[in-house]
mmCIF file of C-alpha atoms in Angstrom:
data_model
loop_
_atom_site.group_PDB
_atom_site.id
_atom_site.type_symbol
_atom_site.label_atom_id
_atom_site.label_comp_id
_atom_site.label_asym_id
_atom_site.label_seq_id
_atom_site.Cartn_x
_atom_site.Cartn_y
_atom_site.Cartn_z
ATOM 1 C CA UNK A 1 7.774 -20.213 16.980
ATOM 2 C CA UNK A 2 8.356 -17.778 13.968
ATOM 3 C CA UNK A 3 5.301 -17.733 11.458
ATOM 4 C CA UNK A 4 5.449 -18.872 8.408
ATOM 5 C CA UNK A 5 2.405 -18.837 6.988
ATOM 6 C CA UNK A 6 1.394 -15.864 3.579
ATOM 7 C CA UNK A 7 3.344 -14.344 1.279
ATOM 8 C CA UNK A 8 6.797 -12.816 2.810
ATOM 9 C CA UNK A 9 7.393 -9.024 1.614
ATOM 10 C CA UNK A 10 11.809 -9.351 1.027
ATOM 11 C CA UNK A 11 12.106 -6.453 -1.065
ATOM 12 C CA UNK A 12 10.735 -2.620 -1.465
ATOM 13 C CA UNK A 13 11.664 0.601 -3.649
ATOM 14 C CA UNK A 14 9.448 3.983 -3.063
ATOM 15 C CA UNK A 15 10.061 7.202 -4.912
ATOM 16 C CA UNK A 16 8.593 10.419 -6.016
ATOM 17 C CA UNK A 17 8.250 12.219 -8.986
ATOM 18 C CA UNK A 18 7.831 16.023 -9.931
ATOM 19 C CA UNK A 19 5.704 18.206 -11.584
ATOM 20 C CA UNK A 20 8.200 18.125 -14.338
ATOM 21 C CA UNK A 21 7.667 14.634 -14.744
ATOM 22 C CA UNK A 22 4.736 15.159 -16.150
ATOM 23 C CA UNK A 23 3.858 13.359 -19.449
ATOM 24 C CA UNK A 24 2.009 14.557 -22.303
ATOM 25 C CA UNK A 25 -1.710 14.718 -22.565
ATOM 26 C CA UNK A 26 -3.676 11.907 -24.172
ATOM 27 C CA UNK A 27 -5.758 12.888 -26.959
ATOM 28 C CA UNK A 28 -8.160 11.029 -26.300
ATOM 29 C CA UNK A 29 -8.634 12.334 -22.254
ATOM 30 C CA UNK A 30 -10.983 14.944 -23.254
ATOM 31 C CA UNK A 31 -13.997 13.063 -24.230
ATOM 32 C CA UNK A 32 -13.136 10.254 -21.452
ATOM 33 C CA UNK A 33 -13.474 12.878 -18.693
ATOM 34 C CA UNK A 34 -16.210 14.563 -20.228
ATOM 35 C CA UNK A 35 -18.124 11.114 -20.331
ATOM 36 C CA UNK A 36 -16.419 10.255 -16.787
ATOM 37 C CA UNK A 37 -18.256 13.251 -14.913
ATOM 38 C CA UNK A 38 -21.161 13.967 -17.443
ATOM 39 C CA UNK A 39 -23.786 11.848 -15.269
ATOM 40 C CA UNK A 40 -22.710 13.181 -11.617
ATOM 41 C CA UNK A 41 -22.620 16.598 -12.517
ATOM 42 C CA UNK A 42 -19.091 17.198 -11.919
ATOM 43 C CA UNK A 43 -17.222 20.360 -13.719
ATOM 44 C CA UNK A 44 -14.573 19.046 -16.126
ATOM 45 C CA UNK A 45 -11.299 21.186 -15.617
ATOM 46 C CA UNK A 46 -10.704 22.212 -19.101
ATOM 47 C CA UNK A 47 -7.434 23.847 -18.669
ATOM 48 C CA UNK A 48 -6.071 20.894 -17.698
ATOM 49 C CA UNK A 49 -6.952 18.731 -20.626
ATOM 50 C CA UNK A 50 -4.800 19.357 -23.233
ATOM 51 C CA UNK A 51 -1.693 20.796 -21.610
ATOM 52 C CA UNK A 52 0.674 18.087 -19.897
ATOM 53 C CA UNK A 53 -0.937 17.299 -16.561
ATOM 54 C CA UNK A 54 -0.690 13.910 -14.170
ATOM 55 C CA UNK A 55 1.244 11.297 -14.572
ATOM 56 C CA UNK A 56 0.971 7.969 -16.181
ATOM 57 C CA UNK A 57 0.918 4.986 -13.887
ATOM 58 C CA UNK A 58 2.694 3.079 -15.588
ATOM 59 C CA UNK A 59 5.573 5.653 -15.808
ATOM 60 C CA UNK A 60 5.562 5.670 -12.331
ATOM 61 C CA UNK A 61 5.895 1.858 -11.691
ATOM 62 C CA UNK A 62 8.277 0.835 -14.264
ATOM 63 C CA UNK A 63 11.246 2.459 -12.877
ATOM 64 C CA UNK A 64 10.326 0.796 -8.962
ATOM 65 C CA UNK A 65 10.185 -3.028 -11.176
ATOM 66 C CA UNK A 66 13.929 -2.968 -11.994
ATOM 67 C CA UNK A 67 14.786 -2.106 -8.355
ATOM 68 C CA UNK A 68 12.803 -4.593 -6.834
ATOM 69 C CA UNK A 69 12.772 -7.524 -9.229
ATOM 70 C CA UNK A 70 16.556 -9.723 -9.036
ATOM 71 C CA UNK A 71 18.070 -11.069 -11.897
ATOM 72 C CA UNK A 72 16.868 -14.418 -12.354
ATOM 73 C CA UNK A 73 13.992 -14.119 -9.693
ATOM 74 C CA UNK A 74 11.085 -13.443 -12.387
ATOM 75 C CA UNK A 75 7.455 -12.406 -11.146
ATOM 76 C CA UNK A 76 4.492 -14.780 -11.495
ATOM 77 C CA UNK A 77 1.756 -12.050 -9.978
ATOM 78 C CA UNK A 78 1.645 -8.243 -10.601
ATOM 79 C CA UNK A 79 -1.133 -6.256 -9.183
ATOM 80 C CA UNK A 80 -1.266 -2.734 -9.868
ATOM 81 C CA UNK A 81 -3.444 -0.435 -7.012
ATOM 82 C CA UNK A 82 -4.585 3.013 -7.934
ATOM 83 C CA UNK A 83 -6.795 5.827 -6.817
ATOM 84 C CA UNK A 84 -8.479 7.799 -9.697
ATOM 85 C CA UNK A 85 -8.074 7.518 -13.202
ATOM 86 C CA UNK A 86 -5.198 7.196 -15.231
ATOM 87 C CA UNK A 87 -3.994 9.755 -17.747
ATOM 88 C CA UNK A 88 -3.006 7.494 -20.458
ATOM 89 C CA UNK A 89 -5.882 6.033 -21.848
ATOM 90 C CA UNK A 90 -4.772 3.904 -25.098
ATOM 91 C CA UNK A 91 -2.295 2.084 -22.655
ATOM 92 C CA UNK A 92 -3.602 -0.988 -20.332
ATOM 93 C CA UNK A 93 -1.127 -0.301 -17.469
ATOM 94 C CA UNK A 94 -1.332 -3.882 -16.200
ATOM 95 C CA UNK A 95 -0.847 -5.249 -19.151
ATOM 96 C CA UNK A 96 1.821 -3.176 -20.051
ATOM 97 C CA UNK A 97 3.660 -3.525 -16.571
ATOM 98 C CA UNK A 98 3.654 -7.285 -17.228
ATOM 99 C CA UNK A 99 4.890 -6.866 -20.587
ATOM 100 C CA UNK A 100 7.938 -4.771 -19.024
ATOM 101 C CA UNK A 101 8.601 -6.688 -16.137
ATOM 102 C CA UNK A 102 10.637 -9.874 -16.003
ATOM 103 C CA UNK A 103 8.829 -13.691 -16.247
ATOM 104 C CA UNK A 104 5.937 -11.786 -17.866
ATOM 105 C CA UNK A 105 3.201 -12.345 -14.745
ATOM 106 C CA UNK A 106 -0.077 -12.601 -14.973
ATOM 107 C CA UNK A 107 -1.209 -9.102 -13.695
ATOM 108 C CA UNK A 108 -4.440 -6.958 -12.972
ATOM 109 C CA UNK A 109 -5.524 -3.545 -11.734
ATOM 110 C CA UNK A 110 -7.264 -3.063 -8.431
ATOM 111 C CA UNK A 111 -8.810 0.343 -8.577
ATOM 112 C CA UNK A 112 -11.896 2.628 -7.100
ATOM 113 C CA UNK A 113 -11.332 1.475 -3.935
ATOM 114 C CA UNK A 114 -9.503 4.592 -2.178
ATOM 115 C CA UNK A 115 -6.811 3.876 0.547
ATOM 116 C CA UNK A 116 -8.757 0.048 1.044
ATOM 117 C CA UNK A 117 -7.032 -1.123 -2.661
ATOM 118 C CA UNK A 118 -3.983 -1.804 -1.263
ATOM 119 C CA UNK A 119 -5.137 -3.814 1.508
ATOM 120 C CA UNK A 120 -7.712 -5.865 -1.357
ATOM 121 C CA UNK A 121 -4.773 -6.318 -3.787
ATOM 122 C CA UNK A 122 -3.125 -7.998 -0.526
ATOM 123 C CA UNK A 123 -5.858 -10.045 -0.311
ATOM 124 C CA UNK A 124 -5.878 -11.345 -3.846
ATOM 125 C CA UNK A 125 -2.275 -11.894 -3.892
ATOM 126 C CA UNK A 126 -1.791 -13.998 -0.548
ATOM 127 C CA UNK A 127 -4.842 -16.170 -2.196
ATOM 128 C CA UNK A 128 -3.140 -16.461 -5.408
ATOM 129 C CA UNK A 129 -0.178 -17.322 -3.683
ATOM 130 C CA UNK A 130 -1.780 -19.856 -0.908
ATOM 131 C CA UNK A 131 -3.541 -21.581 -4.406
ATOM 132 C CA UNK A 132 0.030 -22.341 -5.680
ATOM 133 C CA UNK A 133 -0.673 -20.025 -8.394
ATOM 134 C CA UNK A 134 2.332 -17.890 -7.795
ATOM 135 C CA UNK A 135 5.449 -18.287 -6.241
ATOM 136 C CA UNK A 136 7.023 -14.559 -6.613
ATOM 137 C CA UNK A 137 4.247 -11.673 -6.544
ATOM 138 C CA UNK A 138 4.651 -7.746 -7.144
ATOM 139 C CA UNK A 139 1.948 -5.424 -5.784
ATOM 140 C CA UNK A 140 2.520 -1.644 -6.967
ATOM 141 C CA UNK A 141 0.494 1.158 -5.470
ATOM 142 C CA UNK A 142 0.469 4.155 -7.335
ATOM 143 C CA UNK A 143 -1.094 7.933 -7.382
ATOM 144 C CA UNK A 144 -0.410 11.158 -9.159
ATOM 145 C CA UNK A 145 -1.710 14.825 -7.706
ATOM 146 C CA UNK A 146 -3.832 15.670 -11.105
ATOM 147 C CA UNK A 147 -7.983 15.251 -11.001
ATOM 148 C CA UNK A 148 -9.378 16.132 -14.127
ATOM 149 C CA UNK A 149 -12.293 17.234 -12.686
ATOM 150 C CA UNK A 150 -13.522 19.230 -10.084
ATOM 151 C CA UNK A 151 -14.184 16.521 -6.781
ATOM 152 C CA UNK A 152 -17.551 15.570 -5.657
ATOM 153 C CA UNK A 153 -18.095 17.540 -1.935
ATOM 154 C CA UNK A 154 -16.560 15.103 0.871
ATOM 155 C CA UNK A 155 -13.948 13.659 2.652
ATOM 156 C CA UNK A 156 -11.786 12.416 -0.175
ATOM 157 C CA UNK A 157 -8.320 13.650 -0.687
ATOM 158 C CA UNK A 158 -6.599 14.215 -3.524
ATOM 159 C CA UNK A 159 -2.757 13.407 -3.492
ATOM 160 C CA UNK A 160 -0.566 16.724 -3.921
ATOM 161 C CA UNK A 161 2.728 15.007 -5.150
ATOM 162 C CA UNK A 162 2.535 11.683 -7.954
ATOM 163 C CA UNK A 163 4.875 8.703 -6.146
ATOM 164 C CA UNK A 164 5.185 5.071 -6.373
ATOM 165 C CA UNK A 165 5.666 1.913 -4.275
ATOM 166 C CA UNK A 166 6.398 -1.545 -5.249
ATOM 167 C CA UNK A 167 6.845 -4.726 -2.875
ATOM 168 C CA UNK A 168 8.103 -8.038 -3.823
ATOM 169 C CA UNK A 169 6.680 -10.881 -1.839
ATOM 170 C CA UNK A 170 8.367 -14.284 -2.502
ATOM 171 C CA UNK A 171 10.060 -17.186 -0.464
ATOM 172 C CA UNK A 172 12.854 -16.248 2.131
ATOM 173 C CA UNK A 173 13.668 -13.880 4.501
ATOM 174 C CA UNK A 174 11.332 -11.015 5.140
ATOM 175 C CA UNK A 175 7.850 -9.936 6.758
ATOM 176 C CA UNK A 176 5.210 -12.461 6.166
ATOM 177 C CA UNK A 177 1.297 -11.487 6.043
ATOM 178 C CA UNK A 178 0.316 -13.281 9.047
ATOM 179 C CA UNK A 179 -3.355 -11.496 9.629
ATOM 180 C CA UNK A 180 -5.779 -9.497 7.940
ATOM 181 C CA UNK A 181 -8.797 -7.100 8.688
ATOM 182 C CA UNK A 182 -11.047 -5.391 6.727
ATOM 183 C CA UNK A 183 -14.304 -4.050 7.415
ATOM 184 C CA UNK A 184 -16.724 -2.349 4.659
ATOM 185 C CA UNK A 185 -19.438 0.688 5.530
ATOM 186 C CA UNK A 186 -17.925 1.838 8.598
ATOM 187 C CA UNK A 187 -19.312 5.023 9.632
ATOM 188 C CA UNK A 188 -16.552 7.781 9.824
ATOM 189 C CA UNK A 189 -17.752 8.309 13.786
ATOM 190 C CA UNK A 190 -16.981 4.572 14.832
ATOM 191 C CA UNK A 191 -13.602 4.082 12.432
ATOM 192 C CA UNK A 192 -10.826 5.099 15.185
ATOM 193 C CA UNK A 193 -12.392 3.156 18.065
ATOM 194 C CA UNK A 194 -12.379 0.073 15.380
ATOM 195 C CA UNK A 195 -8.535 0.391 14.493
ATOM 196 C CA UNK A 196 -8.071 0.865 17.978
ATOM 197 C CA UNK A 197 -9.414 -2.293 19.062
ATOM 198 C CA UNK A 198 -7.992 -4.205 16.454
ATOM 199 C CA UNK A 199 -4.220 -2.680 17.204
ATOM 200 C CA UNK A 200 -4.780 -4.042 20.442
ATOM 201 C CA UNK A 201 -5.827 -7.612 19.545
ATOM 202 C CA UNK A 202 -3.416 -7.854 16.999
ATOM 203 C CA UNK A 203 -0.475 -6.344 18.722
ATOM 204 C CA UNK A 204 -1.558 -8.757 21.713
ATOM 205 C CA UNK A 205 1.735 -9.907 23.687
ATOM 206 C CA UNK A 206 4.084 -9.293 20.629
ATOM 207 C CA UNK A 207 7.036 -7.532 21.567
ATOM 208 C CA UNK A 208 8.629 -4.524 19.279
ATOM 209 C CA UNK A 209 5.147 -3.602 17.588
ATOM 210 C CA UNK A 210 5.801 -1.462 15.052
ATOM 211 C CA UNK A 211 2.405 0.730 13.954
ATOM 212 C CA UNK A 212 2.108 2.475 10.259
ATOM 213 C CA UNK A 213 -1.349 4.553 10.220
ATOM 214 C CA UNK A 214 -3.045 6.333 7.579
ATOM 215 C CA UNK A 215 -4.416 9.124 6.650
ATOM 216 C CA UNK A 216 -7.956 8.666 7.124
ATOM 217 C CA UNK A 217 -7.583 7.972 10.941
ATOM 218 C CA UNK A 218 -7.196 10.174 13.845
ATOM 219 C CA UNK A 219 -3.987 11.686 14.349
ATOM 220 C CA UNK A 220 -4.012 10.958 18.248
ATOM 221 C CA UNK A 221 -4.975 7.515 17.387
ATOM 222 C CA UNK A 222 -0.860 7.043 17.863
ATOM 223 C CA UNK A 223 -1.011 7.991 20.713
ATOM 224 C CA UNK A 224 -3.815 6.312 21.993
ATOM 225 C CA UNK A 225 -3.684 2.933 20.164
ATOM 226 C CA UNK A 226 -1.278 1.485 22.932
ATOM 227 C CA UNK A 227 -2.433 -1.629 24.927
ATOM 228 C CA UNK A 228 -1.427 -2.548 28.031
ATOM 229 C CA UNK A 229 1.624 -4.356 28.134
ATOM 230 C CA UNK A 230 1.517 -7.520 30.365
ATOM 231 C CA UNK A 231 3.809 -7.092 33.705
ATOM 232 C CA UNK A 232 4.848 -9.878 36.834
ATOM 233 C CA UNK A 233 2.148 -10.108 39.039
ATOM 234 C CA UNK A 234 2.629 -7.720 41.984
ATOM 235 C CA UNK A 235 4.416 -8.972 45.060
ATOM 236 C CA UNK A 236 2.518 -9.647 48.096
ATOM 237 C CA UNK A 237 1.594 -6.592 49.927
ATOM 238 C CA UNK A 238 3.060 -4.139 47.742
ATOM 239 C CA UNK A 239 -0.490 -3.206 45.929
ATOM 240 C CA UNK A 240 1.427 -2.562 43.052
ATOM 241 C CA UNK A 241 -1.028 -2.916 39.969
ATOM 242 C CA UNK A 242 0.229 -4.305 36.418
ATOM 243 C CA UNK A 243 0.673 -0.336 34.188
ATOM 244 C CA UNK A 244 0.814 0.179 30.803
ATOM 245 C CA UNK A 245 4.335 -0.966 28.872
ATOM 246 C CA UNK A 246 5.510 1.634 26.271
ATOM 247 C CA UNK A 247 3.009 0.274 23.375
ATOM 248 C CA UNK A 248 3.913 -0.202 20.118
ATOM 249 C CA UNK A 249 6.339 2.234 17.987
ATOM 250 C CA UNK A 250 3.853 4.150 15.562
ATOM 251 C CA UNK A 251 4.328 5.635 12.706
ATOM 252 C CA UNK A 252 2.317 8.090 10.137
ATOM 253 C CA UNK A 253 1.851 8.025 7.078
ATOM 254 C CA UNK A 254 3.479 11.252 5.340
ATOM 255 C CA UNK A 255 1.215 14.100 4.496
ATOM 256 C CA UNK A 256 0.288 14.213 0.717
ATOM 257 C CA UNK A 257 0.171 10.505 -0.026
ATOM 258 C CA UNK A 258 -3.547 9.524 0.656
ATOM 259 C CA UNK A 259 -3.097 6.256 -1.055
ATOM 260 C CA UNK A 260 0.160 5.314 -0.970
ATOM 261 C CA UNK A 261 1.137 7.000 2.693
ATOM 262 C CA UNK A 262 0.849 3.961 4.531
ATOM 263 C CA UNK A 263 2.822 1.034 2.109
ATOM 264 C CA UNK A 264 5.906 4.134 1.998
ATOM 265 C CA UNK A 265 6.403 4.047 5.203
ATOM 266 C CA UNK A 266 6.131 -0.114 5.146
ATOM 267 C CA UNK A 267 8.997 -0.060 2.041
ATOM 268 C CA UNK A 268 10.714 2.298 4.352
ATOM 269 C CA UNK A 269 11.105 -0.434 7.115
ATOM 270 C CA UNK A 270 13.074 -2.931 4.307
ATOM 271 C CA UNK A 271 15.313 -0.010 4.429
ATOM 272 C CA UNK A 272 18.004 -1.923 6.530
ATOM 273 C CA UNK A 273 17.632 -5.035 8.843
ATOM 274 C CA UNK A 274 13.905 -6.728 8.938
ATOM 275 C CA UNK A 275 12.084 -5.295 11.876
ATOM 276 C CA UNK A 276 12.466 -7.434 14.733
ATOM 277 C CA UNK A 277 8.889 -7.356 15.661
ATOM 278 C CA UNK A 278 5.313 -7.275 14.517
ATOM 279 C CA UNK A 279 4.496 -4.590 12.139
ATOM 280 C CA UNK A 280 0.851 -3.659 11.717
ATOM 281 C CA UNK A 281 -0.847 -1.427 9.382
ATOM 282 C CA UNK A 282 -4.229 0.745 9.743
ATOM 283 C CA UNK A 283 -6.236 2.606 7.898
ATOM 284 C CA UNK A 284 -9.896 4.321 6.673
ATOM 285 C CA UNK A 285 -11.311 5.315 3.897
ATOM 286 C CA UNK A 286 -13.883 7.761 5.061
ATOM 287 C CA UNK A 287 -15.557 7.944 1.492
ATOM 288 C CA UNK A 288 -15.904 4.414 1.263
ATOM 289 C CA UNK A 289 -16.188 3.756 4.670
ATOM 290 C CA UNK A 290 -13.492 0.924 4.798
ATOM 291 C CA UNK A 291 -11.533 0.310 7.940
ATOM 292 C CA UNK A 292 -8.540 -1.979 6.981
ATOM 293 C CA UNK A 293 -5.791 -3.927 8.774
ATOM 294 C CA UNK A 294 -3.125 -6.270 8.027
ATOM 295 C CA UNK A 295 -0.467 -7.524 10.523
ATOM 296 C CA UNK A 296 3.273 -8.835 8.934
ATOM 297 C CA UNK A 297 5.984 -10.559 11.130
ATOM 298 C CA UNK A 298 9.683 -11.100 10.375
ATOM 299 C CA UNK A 299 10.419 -14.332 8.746
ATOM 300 C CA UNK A 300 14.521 -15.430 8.890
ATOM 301 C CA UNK A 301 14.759 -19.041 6.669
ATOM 302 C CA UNK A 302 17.783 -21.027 7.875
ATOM 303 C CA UNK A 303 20.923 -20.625 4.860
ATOM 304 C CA UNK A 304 20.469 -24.410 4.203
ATOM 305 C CA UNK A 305 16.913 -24.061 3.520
ATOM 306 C CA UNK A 306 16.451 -21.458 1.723
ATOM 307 C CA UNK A 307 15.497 -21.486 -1.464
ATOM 308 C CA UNK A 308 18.383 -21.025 -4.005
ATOM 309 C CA UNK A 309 16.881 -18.476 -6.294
ATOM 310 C CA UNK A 310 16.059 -15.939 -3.053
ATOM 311 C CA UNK A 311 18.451 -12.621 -2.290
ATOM 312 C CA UNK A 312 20.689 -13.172 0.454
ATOM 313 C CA UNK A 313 20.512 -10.847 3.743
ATOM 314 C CA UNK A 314 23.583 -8.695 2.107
ATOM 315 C CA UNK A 315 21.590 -8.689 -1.599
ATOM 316 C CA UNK A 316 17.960 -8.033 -0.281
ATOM 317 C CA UNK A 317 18.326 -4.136 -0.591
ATOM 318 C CA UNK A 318 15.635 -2.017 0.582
ATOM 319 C CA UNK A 319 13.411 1.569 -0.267
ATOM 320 C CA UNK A 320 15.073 4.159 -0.945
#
């Protein structure tokens, strides 16, 4: 039996944008990262603050809404995820994302949360959704190479190239959130043998398990996150013993993208047919200490039953 239930992810755009890109400094970013670092000691990086450095979220979202978001399919829910601070201060990025994208959704920011804001902004929006708040939601993740200020000592990573992902959940074909996993203070030691248990339980007896880890995992954990697959039971006599099938496919997230490494490689799957199997996603923030999984299966809605205002197979499109 296909499931049916959370919100089903039909259509994805990723991109990347250069150095070039880069906007012009906000007056006002100064004194904001002054004040930001002031009580943690942290070293401003004054030759970055009035010359144009980073990127402004919301330039990097609004050209992913129009590729995403169908003529006459207007959003209900936009949820904006981010890293570190934004470089355009006067400008509420939510706020002005909803403003800019079509049905005018109610929208919010999910921030300060490292690779696990993603995974919370799912959350939110399969509860918004389940509530019959929203019908059609947009979750954006975004991140752009330029601290401000010199990094506390640790594990955390800061992005080396500014890029963008946005994924439209709504009614229809698709991959539909069917589980999710998150754990908070997990100690950096214990994280891999956590994700490696839950790939297993969650990748059970599905067949065509498709894995997408992050960056703050292992990089052997691919290799080593693959349950046994079930076999016949051995002939009498033959003391053959049930071995391991070929696991699930896995993928990694690509070097550079810290926060949005995982959900580019998940737009890059809507980049053709819907996966025929399982798709899982992993990862852990070792700053925060979150370990965080989500599992999404393909969802195919008879022609008849589908509802009238969702993309057709030929029409979904997919990341580019």
């Amino acid at each position: 039996m296909q499931p049916t239930q959370g919100p089903c992810l039909a259509r994805a755009a990723r991109r990347e944008f250069g150095r070039d890109e880069a906007g012009p400094p906000d007056p006002k970013l100064p004194g904001f990262v002054r004040d930001l670092v002031r009580p943690y000691g942290n070293a401003p990086r004054e030759e970055l603050l009035t010359v144009p450095a980073g990127h402004a979220y919301a330039d990097l979202a609004e050209p992913l809404i129009g590729e995403v978001v169908l003529p006459g399919g207007p959003v209900d829910l936009l949820v904006l995820v981010s890293g570190i601070h934004d470089v355009q201060l006067a400008r509420p990025t939510a706020a002005y994302l909803s403003h800019v994208c079509p049905g005018r959704p109610i929208s919010f920011a999910v921030c300060d949360q490292g690779s696990a804001g993603p995974f919370t902004a799912l959350r939110l929006l399969r509860e918004h959704i389940a509530a019959g708040d929203a019908r059609r939601a947009l979750l954006v993740v975004a991140e752009q190479p330029t601290l401000h200020y010199e990094p506390a000592p640790g594990p955390g990573v800061v992005p080396t190239r500014a890029a963008a992902v946005a994924l439209l959940f709504e009614p229809g074909d698709g991959l539909a959130l069917t589980a999710f996993r998150q754990h908070a203070r997990v100690p950096a030691a214990d994280a891999d043998a956590l994700v490696r248990q839950g790939i297993a339980d969650l990748a059970g007896d599905h067949e065509d398990v498709t894995v997408v880890l992050g960056h703050g995992l292992s990089p052997d954990l691919a290799t080593t996150a693959r349950p046994v697959s079930p076999v016949a039971a051995p002939s009498a006599g033959t003391g053959t013993a049930p071995s391991a099938g070929p696991g699930p496919e896995a993928r990694r997230a690509p070097a550079g993208l810290p926060f949005t490494g995982v959900w580019w490689e998940l737009a890059g799957l809507l980049d053709g047919p819907v996966p025929p199997g399982r798709v899982l996603l992993a990862d852990h923030d070792p700053d925060l200490g979150y370990v965080c999984l989500a599992a999404l299966d393909p969802v195919r809605v008879p022609v008849a039953a589908a509802p009238s205002a969702a993309p057709s197979a030929a029409g979904r499109g997919g990341a580019r």
